[in-house]
PDB file of C-alpha atoms in Angstrom:
ATOM      1  CA  MET A   1     127.060  62.527 151.397  1.00 92.00           C
ATOM      2  CA  ARG A   2     129.408  63.180 154.803  1.00 95.00           C
ATOM      3  CA  GLN A   3     131.040  59.494 154.589  1.00 96.00           C
ATOM      4  CA  GLU A   4     131.758  60.198 150.942  1.00 94.00           C
ATOM      5  CA  LEU A   5     133.403  63.690 151.349  1.00 96.00           C
ATOM      6  CA  GLU A   6     135.569  62.443 154.627  1.00 97.00           C
ATOM      7  CA  ALA A   7     136.423  59.336 152.547  1.00 96.00           C
ATOM      8  CA  GLN A   8     137.773  61.370 149.801  1.00 95.00           C
ATOM      9  CA  ARG A   9     139.424  63.919 152.301  1.00 95.00           C
ATOM     10  CA  GLN A  10     141.212  61.136 153.685  1.00 95.00           C
ATOM     11  CA  GLU A  11     142.619  59.799 150.175  1.00 93.00           C
ATOM     12  CA  LEU A  12     143.587  63.382 149.073  1.00 91.00           C
ATOM     13  CA  VAL A  13     145.626  63.713 152.705  1.00 89.00           C
ATOM     14  CA  ARG A  14     147.337  60.082 152.231  1.00 88.00           C
ATOM     15  CA  SER A  15     148.264  60.572 148.633  1.00 86.00           C
ATOM     16  CA  SER A  16     149.544  64.007 149.492  1.00 80.00           C
ATOM     17  CA  THR A  17     151.671  62.319 152.231  1.00 80.00           C
ATOM     18  CA  VAL A  18     152.682  59.385 150.011  1.00 77.00           C
ATOM     19  CA  THR A  19     153.654  61.763 147.291  1.00 72.00           C
ATOM     20  CA  PHE A  20     155.949  64.029 149.707  1.00 67.00           C
ATOM     21  CA  HIS A  21     158.107  60.847 150.977  1.00 65.00           C
ATOM     22  CA  ASP A  22     158.170  59.420 147.389  1.00 67.00           C
ATOM     23  CA  MET A  23     159.742  63.074 146.241  1.00 65.00           C
ATOM     24  CA  ARG A  24     161.814  63.311 149.229  1.00 64.00           C
ATOM     25  CA  ASP A  25     163.452  59.757 148.991  1.00 60.00           C
ATOM     26  CA  ARG A  26     164.261  60.450 145.242  1.00 62.00           C
ATOM     27  CA  GLU A  27     166.048  63.146 146.330  1.00 63.00           C
ATOM     28  CA  ARG A  28     168.457  61.078 148.001  1.00 63.00           C
ATOM     29  CA  GLU A  29     169.007  58.340 145.470  1.00 64.00           C
ATOM     30  CA  PRO A  30     172.521  58.964 143.510  1.00 68.00           C
ATOM     31  CA  ARG A  31     171.399  60.067 139.959  1.00 69.00           C
ATOM     32  CA  ASP A  32     173.204  61.321 136.904  1.00 72.00           C
ATOM     33  CA  SER A  33     172.102  64.503 134.786  1.00 71.00           C
ATOM     34  CA  ILE A  34     169.731  62.375 132.649  1.00 74.00           C
ATOM     35  CA  ASP A  35     168.103  60.960 135.680  1.00 70.00           C
ATOM     36  CA  GLU A  36     167.742  64.412 137.439  1.00 71.00           C
ATOM     37  CA  SER A  37     166.160  66.090 134.385  1.00 70.00           C
ATOM     38  CA  ASN A  38     163.771  63.224 134.129  1.00 71.00           C
ATOM     39  CA  ASP A  39     163.170  63.338 138.066  1.00 70.00           C
ATOM     40  CA  GLU A  40     162.687  67.200 137.485  1.00 75.00           C
ATOM     41  CA  GLN A  41     160.317  66.819 134.729  1.00 76.00           C
ATOM     42  CA  GLY A  42     158.446  64.306 136.706  1.00 72.00           C
ATOM     43  CA  ASN A  43     158.156  66.541 139.695  1.00 73.00           C
ATOM     44  CA  ALA A  44     156.905  69.208 138.122  1.00 79.00           C
ATOM     45  CA  THR A  45     153.814  67.173 136.615  1.00 81.00           C
ATOM     46  CA  GLU A  46     153.608  65.508 139.968  1.00 80.00           C
ATOM     47  CA  LEU A  47     153.217  68.996 141.712  1.00 81.00           C
ATOM     48  CA  ARG A  48     150.871  70.381 139.264  1.00 86.00           C
ATOM     49  CA  LEU A  49     148.644  67.246 139.964  1.00 86.00           C
ATOM     50  CA  LYS A  50     148.929  67.509 143.663  1.00 86.00           C
ATOM     51  CA  ASP A  51     147.978  71.242 143.475  1.00 89.00           C
ATOM     52  CA  ARG A  52     144.738  70.296 141.645  1.00 91.00           C
ATOM     53  CA  GLU A  53     144.325  67.568 144.717  1.00 92.00           C
ATOM     54  CA  ARG A  54     145.046  70.384 147.187  1.00 91.00           C
ATOM     55  CA  LEU A  55     142.547  72.818 145.558  1.00 94.00           C
ATOM     56  CA  LEU A  56     140.200  69.668 145.413  1.00 95.00           C
ATOM     57  CA  LEU A  57     140.836  69.197 149.246  1.00 95.00           C
ATOM     58  CA  ALA A  58     139.728  72.685 149.898  1.00 96.00           C
ATOM     59  CA  LYS A  59     136.546  72.111 148.349  1.00 96.00           C
ATOM     60  CA  VAL A  60     136.068  68.975 149.999  1.00 97.00           C
ATOM     61  CA  ASN A  61     136.805  70.566 153.482  1.00 97.00           C
ATOM     62  CA  ASP A  62     134.602  74.023 152.558  1.00 97.00           C
ATOM     63  CA  ALA A  63     131.494  71.057 151.538  1.00 97.00           C
ATOM     64  CA  LEU A  64     131.751  69.393 155.286  1.00 98.00           C
ATOM     65  CA  TYR A  65     131.785  73.021 156.933  1.00 97.00           C
ATOM     66  CA  ARG A  66     128.933  73.821 154.714  1.00 97.00           C
ATOM     67  CA  MET A  67     127.439  70.331 156.203  1.00 97.00           C
ATOM     68  CA  ASP A  68     128.212  71.510 160.037  1.00 97.00           C
ATOM     69  CA  THR A  69     126.917  75.097 159.501  1.00 96.00           C
ATOM     70  CA  GLY A  70     123.689  73.646 157.562  1.00 95.00           C
ATOM     71  CA  ASP A  71     124.470  75.669 154.284  1.00 95.00           C
ATOM     72  CA  TYR A  72     125.203  72.697 152.586  1.00 97.00           C
ATOM     73  CA  GLY A  73     123.177  71.965 149.119  1.00 97.00           C
ATOM     74  CA  VAL A  74     122.416  75.578 149.027  1.00 97.00           C
ATOM     75  CA  CYS A  75     123.616  77.700 145.874  1.00 97.00           C
ATOM     76  CA  GLU A  76     125.862  79.958 147.066  1.00 96.00           C
ATOM     77  CA  GLU A  77     124.873  81.956 143.827  1.00 97.00           C
ATOM     78  CA  CYS A  78     121.046  82.127 143.817  1.00 97.00           C
ATOM     79  CA  GLY A  79     119.909  80.722 147.266  1.00 96.00           C
ATOM     80  CA  VAL A  80     117.956  77.838 145.719  1.00 97.00           C
ATOM     81  CA  LEU A  81     118.382  74.229 146.943  1.00 97.00           C
ATOM     82  CA  ILE A  82     121.017  72.266 144.674  1.00 97.00           C
ATOM     83  CA  GLY A  83     119.198  69.213 143.133  1.00 95.00           C
ATOM     84  CA  GLU A  84     120.127  65.670 144.648  1.00 94.00           C
ATOM     85  CA  ALA A  85     121.401  64.199 141.462  1.00 95.00           C
ATOM     86  CA  ARG A  86     123.975  66.941 141.313  1.00 96.00           C
ATOM     87  CA  LEU A  87     125.244  66.611 144.676  1.00 96.00           C
ATOM     88  CA  ARG A  88     125.682  62.991 144.472  1.00 95.00           C
ATOM     89  CA  ALA A  89     127.486  63.423 141.163  1.00 94.00           C
ATOM     90  CA  ARG A  90     129.540  66.464 142.550  1.00 95.00           C
ATOM     91  CA  PRO A  91     129.042  66.275 146.616  1.00 96.00           C
ATOM     92  CA  MET A  92     131.336  69.388 146.795  1.00 95.00           C
ATOM     93  CA  ALA A  93     128.969  71.640 144.503  1.00 96.00           C
ATOM     94  CA  GLU A  94     128.473  75.067 145.700  1.00 96.00           C
ATOM     95  CA  LEU A  95     126.219  76.115 142.681  1.00 97.00           C
ATOM     96  CA  CYS A  96     123.011  74.533 141.293  1.00 97.00           C
ATOM     97  CA  ILE A  97     123.240  73.483 137.783  1.00 96.00           C
ATOM     98  CA  ASP A  98     121.820  76.463 136.363  1.00 96.00           C
ATOM     99  CA  CYS A  99     124.197  79.071 137.979  1.00 97.00           C
ATOM    100  CA  LYS A 100     127.395  76.666 137.612  1.00 97.00           C
ATOM    101  CA  GLU A 101     126.234  76.473 133.615  1.00 97.00           C
ATOM    102  CA  ASP A 102     126.076  80.900 133.898  1.00 97.00           C
ATOM    103  CA  GLN A 103     129.466  80.569 135.319  1.00 97.00           C
ATOM    104  CA  GLU A 104     130.886  78.308 132.492  1.00 96.00           C
ATOM    105  CA  ARG A 105     129.585  80.112 129.822  1.00 96.00           C
ATOM    106  CA  GLU A 106     131.026  83.562 131.345  1.00 95.00           C
ATOM    107  CA  GLU A 107     134.292  81.779 131.375  1.00 94.00           C
ATOM    108  CA  ARG A 108     134.085  80.815 127.716  1.00 93.00           C
ATOM    109  CA  ARG A 109     133.255  83.967 126.814  1.00 91.00           C
ATOM    110  CA  LEU A 110     135.995  85.681 128.492  1.00 90.00           C
ATOM    111  CA  HIS A 111     138.450  82.914 127.467  1.00 85.00           C
ATOM    112  CA  ALA A 112     137.225  83.427 123.882  1.00 85.00           C
ATOM    113  CA  SER A 113     137.378  87.272 123.973  1.00 79.00           C
ATOM    114  CA  ARG A 114     141.138  87.493 125.151  1.00 71.00           C
ATOM    115  CA  PRO A 115     142.862  84.750 123.209  1.00 63.00           C
ATOM    116  CA  GLY A 116     146.276  83.777 124.707  1.00 58.00           C
ATOM    117  CA  MET A 117     145.863  85.406 127.961  1.00 53.00           C
ATOM    118  CA  PHE A 118     145.086  82.202 129.825  1.00 51.00           C
ATOM    119  CA  SER A 119     147.596  80.213 128.200  1.00 49.00           C
ATOM    120  CA  ALA A 120     150.280  80.562 130.676  1.00 47.00           C
ATOM    121  CA  LEU A 121     147.443  79.255 133.431  1.00 45.00           C
ATOM    122  CA  GLU A 122     146.608  75.924 131.552  1.00 42.00           C
TER     123      GLU A 122
END
């Protein structure tokens, strides 16, 4: 698990570095207004994806920290051991499957009770 998480962390950092350099290099190229508009739209999408990767990187780092402290594989909500199958599928899991399902049900309930409130975040 540690090797998988470290490899994932390395790939996320590499991807972030490549994106930064690509975006910087594109800014140096001569462009017309249509190219600039397309680049801005592409950059916005790319930055949204990179933000998701940044959040994933934080989860990977947190999982590695939990390994170091001996808390890895223990549900942060109820304290039971997280199943091996779940950890293999999602090595950075913080919750057991039951607590995760409860969390997702609560999120759906909140989302359904407040239509439109989360649309700006999605």
